[in-house]
CSV table of C-alpha atoms in Angstrom, one decimal:
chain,number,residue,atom,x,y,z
A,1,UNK,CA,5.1,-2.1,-25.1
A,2,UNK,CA,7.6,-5.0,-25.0
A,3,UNK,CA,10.1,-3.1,-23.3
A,4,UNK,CA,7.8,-1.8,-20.5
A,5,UNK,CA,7.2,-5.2,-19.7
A,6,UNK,CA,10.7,-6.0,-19.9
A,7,UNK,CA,11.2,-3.2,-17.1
A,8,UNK,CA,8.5,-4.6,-14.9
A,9,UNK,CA,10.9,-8.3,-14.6
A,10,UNK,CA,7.9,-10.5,-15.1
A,11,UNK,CA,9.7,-13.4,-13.7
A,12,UNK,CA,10.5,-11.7,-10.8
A,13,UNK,CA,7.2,-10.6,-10.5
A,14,UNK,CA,5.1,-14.2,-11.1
A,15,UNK,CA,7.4,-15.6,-8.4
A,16,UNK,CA,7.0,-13.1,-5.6
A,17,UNK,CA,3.4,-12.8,-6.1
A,18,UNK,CA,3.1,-16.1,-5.9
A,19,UNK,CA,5.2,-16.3,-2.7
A,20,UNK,CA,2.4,-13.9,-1.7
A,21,UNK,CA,-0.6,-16.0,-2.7
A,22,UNK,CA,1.2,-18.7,-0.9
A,23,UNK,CA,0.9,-17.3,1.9
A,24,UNK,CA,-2.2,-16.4,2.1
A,25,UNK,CA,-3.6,-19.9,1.2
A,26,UNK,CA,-1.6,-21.7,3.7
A,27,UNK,CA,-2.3,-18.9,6.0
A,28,UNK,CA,-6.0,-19.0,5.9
A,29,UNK,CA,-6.6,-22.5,6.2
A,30,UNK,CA,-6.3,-23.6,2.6
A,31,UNK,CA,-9.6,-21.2,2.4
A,32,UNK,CA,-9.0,-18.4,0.3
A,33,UNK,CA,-11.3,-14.8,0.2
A,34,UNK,CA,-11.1,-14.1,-3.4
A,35,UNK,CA,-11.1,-11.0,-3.3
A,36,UNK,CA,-8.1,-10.9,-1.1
A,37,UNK,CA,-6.3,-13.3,-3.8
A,38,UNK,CA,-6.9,-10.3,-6.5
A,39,UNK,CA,-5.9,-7.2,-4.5
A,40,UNK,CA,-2.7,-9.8,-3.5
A,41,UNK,CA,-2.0,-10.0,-7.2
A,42,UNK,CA,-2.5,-6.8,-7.9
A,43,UNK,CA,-0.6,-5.1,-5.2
A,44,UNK,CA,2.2,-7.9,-5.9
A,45,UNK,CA,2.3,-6.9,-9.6
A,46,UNK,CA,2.4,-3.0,-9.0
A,47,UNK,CA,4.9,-2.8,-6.2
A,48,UNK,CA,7.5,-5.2,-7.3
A,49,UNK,CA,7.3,-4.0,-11.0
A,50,UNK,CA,7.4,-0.6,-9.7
A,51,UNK,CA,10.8,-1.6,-7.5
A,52,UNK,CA,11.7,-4.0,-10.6
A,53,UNK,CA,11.3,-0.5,-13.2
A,54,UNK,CA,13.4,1.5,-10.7
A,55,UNK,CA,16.3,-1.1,-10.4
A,56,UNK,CA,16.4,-1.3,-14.1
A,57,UNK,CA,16.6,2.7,-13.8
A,58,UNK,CA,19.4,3.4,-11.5
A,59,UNK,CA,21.4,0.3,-12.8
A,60,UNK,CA,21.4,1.5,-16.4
A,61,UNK,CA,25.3,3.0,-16.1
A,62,UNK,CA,26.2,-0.8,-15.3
A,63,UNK,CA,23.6,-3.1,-17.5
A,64,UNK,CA,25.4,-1.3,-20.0
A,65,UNK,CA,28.5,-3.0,-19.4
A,66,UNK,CA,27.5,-6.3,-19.0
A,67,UNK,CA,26.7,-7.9,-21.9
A,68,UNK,CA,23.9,-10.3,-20.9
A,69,UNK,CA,21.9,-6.4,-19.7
A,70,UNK,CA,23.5,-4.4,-22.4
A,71,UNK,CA,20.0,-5.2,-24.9
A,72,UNK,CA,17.7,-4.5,-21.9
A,73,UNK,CA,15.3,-1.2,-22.6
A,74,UNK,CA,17.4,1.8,-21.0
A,75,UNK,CA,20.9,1.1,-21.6
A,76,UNK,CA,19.9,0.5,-25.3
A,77,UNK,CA,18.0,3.6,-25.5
A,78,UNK,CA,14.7,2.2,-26.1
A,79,UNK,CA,13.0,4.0,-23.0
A,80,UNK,CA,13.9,6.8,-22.1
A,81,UNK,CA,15.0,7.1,-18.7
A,82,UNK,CA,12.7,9.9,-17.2
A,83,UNK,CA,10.0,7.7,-18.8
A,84,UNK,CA,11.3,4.2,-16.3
A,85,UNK,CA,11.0,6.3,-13.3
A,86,UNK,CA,7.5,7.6,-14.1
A,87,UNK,CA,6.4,4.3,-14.0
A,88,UNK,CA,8.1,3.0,-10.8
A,89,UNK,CA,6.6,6.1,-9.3
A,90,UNK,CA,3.1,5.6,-10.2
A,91,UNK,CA,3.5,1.9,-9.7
A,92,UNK,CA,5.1,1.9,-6.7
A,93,UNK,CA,2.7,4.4,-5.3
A,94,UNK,CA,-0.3,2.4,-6.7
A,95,UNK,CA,0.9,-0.8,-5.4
A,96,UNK,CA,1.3,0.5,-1.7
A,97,UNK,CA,-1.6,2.3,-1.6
A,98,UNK,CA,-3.7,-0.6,-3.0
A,99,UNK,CA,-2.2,-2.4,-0.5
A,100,UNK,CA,-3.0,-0.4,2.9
A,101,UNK,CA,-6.9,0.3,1.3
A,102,UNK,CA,-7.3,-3.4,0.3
A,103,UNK,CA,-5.8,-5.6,2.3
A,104,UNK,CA,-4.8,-3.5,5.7
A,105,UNK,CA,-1.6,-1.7,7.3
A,106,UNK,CA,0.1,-4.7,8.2
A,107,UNK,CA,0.2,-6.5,4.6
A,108,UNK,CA,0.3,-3.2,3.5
A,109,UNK,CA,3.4,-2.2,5.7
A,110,UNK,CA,4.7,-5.9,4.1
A,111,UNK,CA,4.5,-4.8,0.7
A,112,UNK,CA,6.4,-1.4,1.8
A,113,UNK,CA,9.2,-3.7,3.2
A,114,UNK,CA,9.6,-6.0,0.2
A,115,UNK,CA,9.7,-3.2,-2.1
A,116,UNK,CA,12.4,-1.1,0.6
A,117,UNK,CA,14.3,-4.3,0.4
A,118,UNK,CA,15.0,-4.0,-3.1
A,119,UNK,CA,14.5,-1.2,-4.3
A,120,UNK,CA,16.6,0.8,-1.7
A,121,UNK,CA,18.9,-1.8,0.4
A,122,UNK,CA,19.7,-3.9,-2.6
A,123,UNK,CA,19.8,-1.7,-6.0
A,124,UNK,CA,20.9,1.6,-4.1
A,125,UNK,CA,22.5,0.8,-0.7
A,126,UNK,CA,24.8,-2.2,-1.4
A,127,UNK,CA,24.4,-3.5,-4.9
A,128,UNK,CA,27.7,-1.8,-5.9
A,129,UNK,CA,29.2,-1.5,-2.2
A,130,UNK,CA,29.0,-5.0,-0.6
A,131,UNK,CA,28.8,-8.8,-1.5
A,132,UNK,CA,26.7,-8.6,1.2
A,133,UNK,CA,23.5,-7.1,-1.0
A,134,UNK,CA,22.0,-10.6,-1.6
A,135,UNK,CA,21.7,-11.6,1.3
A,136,UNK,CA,20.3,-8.0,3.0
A,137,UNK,CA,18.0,-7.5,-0.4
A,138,UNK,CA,17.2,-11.1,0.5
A,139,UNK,CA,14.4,-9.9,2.9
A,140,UNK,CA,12.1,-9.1,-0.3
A,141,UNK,CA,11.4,-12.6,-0.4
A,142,UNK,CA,10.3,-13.4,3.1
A,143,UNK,CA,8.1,-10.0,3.0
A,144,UNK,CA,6.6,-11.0,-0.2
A,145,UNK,CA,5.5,-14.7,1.3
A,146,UNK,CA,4.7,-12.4,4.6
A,147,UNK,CA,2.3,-9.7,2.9
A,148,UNK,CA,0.3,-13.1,1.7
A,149,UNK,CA,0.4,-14.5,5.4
A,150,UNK,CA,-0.5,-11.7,7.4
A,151,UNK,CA,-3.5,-11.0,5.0
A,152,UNK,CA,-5.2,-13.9,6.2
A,153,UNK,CA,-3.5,-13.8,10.1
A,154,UNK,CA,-1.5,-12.1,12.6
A,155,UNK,CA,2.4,-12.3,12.2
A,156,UNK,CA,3.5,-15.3,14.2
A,157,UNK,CA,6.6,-17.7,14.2
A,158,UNK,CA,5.4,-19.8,11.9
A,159,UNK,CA,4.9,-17.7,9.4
A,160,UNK,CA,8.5,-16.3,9.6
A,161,UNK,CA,9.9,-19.3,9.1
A,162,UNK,CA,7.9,-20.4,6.6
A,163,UNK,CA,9.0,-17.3,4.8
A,164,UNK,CA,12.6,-18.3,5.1
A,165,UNK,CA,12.0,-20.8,2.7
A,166,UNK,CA,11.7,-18.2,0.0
A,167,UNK,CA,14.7,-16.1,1.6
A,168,UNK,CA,17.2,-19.0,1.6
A,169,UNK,CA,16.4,-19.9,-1.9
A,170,UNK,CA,17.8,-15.9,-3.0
A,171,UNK,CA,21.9,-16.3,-2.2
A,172,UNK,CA,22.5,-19.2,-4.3
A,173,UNK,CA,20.1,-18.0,-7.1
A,174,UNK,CA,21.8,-15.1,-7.6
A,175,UNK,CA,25.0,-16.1,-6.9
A,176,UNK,CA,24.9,-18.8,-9.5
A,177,UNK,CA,24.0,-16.5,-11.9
A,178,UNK,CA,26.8,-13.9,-10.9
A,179,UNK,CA,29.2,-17.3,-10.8
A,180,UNK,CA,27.6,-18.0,-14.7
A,181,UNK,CA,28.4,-14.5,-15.4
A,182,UNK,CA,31.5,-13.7,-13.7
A,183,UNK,CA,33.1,-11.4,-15.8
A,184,UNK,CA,30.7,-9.5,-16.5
A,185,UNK,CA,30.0,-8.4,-13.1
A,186,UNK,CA,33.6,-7.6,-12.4
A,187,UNK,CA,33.5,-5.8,-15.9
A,188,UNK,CA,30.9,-3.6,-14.1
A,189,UNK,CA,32.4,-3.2,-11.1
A,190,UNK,CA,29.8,-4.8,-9.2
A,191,UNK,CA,30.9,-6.6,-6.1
A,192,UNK,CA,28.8,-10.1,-5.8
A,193,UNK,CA,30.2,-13.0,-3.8
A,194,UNK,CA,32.2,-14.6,-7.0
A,195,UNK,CA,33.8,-11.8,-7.9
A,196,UNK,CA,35.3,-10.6,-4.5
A,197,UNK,CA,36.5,-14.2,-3.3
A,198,UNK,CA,38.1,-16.9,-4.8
A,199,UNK,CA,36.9,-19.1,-7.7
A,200,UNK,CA,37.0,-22.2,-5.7
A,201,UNK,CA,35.5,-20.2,-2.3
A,202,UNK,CA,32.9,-19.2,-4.3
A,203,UNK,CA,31.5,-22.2,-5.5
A,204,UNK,CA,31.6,-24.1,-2.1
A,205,UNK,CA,29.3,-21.2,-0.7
A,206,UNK,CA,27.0,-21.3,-3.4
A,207,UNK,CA,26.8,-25.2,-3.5
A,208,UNK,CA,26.6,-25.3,0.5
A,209,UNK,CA,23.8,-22.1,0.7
A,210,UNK,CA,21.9,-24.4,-1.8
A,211,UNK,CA,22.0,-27.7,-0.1
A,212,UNK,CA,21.2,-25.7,2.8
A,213,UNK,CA,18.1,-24.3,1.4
A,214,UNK,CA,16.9,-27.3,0.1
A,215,UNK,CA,17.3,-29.0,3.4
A,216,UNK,CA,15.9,-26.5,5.1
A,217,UNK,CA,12.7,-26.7,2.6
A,218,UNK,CA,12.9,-30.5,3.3
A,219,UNK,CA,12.5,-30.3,6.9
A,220,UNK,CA,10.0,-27.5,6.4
A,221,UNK,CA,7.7,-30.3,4.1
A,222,UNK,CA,8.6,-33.0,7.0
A,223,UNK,CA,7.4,-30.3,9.6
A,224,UNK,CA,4.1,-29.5,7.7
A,225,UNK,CA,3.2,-33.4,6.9
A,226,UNK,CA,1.2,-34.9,4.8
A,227,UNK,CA,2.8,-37.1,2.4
A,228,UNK,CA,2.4,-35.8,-1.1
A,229,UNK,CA,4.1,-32.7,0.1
A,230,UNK,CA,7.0,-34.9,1.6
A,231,UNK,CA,7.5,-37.1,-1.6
A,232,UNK,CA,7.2,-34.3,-3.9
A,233,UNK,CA,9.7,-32.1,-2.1
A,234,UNK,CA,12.1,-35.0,-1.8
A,235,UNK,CA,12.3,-34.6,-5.8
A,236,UNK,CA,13.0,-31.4,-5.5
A,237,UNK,CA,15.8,-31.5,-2.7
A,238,UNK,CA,17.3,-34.1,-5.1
A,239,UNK,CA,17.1,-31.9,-8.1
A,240,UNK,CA,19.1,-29.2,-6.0
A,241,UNK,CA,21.2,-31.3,-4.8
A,242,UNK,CA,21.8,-33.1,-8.5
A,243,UNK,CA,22.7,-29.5,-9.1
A,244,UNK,CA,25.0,-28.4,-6.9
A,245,UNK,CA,27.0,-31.7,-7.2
A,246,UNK,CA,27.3,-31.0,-11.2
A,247,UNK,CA,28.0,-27.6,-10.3
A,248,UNK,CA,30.5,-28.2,-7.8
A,249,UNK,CA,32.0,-31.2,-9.9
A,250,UNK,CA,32.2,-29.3,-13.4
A,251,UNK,CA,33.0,-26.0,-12.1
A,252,UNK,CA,31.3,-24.5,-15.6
A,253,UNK,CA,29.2,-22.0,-16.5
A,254,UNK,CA,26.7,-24.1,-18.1
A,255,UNK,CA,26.3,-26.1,-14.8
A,256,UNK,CA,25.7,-22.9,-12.7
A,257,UNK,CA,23.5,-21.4,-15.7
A,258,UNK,CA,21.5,-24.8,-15.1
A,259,UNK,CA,21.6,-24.5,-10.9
A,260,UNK,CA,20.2,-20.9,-11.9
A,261,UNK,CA,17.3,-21.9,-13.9
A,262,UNK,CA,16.6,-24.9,-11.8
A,263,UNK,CA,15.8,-22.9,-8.6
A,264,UNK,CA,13.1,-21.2,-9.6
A,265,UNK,CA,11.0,-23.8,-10.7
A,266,UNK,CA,11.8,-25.7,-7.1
A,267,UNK,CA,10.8,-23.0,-5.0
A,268,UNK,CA,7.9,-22.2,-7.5
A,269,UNK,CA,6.7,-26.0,-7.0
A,270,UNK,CA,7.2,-25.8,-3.2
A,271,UNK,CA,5.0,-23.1,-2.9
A,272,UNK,CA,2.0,-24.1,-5.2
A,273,UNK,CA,2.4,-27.7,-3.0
A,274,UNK,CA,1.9,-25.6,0.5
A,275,UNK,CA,-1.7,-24.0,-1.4
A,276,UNK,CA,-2.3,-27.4,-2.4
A,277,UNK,CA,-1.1,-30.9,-1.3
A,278,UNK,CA,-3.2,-32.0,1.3
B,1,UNK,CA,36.2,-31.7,-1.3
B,2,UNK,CA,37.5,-32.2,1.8
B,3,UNK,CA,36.6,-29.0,3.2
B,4,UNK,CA,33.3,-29.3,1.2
B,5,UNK,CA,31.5,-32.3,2.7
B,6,UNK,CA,32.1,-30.8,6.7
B,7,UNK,CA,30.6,-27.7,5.5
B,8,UNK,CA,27.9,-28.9,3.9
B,9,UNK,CA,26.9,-31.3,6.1
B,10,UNK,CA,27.4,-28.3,9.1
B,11,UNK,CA,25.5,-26.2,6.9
B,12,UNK,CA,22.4,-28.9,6.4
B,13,UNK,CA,22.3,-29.5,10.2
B,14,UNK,CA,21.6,-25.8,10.9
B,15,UNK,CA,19.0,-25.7,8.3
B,16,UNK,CA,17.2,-28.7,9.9
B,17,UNK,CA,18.0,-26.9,13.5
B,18,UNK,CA,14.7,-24.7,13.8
B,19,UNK,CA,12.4,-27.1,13.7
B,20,UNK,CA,13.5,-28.9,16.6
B,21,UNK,CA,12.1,-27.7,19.8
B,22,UNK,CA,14.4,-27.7,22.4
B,23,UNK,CA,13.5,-28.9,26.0
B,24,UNK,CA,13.2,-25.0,27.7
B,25,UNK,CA,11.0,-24.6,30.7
B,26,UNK,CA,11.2,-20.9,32.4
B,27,UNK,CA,9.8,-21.4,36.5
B,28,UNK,CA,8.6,-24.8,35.3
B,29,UNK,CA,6.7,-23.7,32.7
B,30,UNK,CA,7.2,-24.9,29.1
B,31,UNK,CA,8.2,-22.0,26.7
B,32,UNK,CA,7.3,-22.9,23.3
B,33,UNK,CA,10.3,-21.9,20.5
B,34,UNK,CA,9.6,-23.7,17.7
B,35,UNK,CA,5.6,-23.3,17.0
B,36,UNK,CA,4.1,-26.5,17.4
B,37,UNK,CA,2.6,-27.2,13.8
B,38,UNK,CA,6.2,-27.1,12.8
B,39,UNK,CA,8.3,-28.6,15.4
B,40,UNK,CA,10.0,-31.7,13.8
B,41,UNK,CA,11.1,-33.3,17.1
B,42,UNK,CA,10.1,-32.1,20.5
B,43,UNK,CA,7.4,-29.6,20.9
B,44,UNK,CA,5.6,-31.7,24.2
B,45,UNK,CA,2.8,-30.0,25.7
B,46,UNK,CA,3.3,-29.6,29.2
B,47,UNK,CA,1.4,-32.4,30.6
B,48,UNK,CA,4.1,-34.4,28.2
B,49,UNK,CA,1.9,-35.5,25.2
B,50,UNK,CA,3.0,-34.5,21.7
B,51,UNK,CA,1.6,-30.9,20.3
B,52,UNK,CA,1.4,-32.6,16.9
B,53,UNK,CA,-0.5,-35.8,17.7
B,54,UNK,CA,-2.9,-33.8,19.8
């Protein structure tokens, strides 16, 4: 049972969802339907385990090579294959159907692009072709926040670049973790950003994608107002920034290993402060 | 470092760059870019009084 959670990547799946929820909070006024919030959390937690299950599945030739994938589920033979893409199939067609019955063809079509996003343009269209699948696979993360905001209104610009906010946090997560674990993605072949350019290239980008995004969620929490929000995301900017300067100054794995874990819990904060922080 | 601090300081002035609304009127009439709930600078209504203090 273990494993089958495994495939679904639950951390993946909490923060998209919540990207989702986010969304819909801030988009409906700070006053949520709650049944809305469920069929959000449900739909969130069918259709990205479904794409989560199927990028585990085609990838299992390459987690096998690396060595912090080589223990997950498939490429150690504790699911069988036929058995991973059964269960993206039924969650992936739960997920989207749930979402066009419960919530509407627009979150619904949403949800579709998320899971297109990663499932096809990232795992099978350019995860093993381009250095450029981060940042196309990237979209995932503004449709998740978008499925959330178009529940409660139309799309509109502010929505979009609200959703950017989730988008920009995705290069320099990744990246950092593909800098932390170099070898092992050239070991598989697999082109990310640090393995096709320069060591020293390679961490400027990542450090300047996530000042950027930090910035960029700065301004965003300057935009919004209200000054919990501001003072609470001037921690955060400082924590990236802290980061990337360690990063960038040590040059280690460690340090990119910590910019890794940090960003999730910053973008995670950010987004429970737009449902909240008055 | 040298490099570094241009391009991060380049790349942190672009990601403050859509929230400012830039002063665009189309046959005198004000065309809105940057929604007004999250226009940083700018955003005036067309009479001249701030969106965001309205």
């Amino acid at each position: 049972m273990k494993d089958y959670l495994i495939l679904l990547k639950p951390r993946i799946i909490w923060l998209l969802t919540l990207a989702s929820v986010a969304g819909y909070v801030y988009a409906s006024g700070r006053n949520p339907d709650p049944g809305v919030l469920a069929a959000l959390l449900l739909t969130g937690v069918l259709s990205t385990g479904g794409a989560a299950a199927f990028n585990h599945y085609w990838e299992r030739d390459i987690d096998a090579l690396m060595t912090r994938t080589a223990s997950r589920p498939l490429p150690a033979g504790r699911i069988k294959p036929r058995n991973a893409l059964a269960l993206f199939l039924a969650l992936s067609a739960a997920g989207l159907a749930l979402a066009f019955t419960l919530l509407g063809p627009l979150p619904a079509a949403m949800v579709a692009l998320g899971w297109f996003a990663y499932a096809v343009v990232y795992t099978v269209l350019l995860k093993r072709r381009s250095w450029l699948n981060v940042l196309l696979g990237g979209v995932a993360g503004n449709a998740a926040f978008l499925t959330g905001y178009v529940a409660a209104k139309p799309l509109d610009a502010t929505g979009i670049l609200l959703s950017f906010v989730v988008y920009l946090w995705i290069p320099a997560h990744i990246w950092s973790l593909a800098y932390a674990r170099r070898d092992d993605y050239r070991k598989a072949g697999v082109p990310m950003l640090p393995v096709v350019v320069s060591e020293k290239t390679a961490l400027a980008v990542i450090a300047v994608l996530n000042i950027a995004a930090a910035v960029y969620m700065a301004a965003l929490a300057v935009a919004l107002g209200g000054t919990y929000l501001v003072a609470v995301v001037a921690l955060l900017v400082a924590a990236a920034i802290y980061t990337s300067a360690k990063a960038l100054r040590a040059r280690d794995e460690r340090s990119f290993w910590l910019m890794f874990k940090a960003s999730s819990p910053i973008l995670a904060v950010f987004l429970i402060l737009l449902m909240v922080a008055p | 470092m040298r490099t570094f601090l241009p391009v991060a300081a380049i790349a942190a002035a672009l990601a403050v760059l859509p929230f400012f609304q830039p002063p665009v009127a189309v046959s005198r009439a004000y065309v809105e870019v940057v929604p007004p709930d999250l226009a940083i600078v700018g955003s005036p209504s067309p009479t001249g009084a701030s969106e965001r203090s309205a």
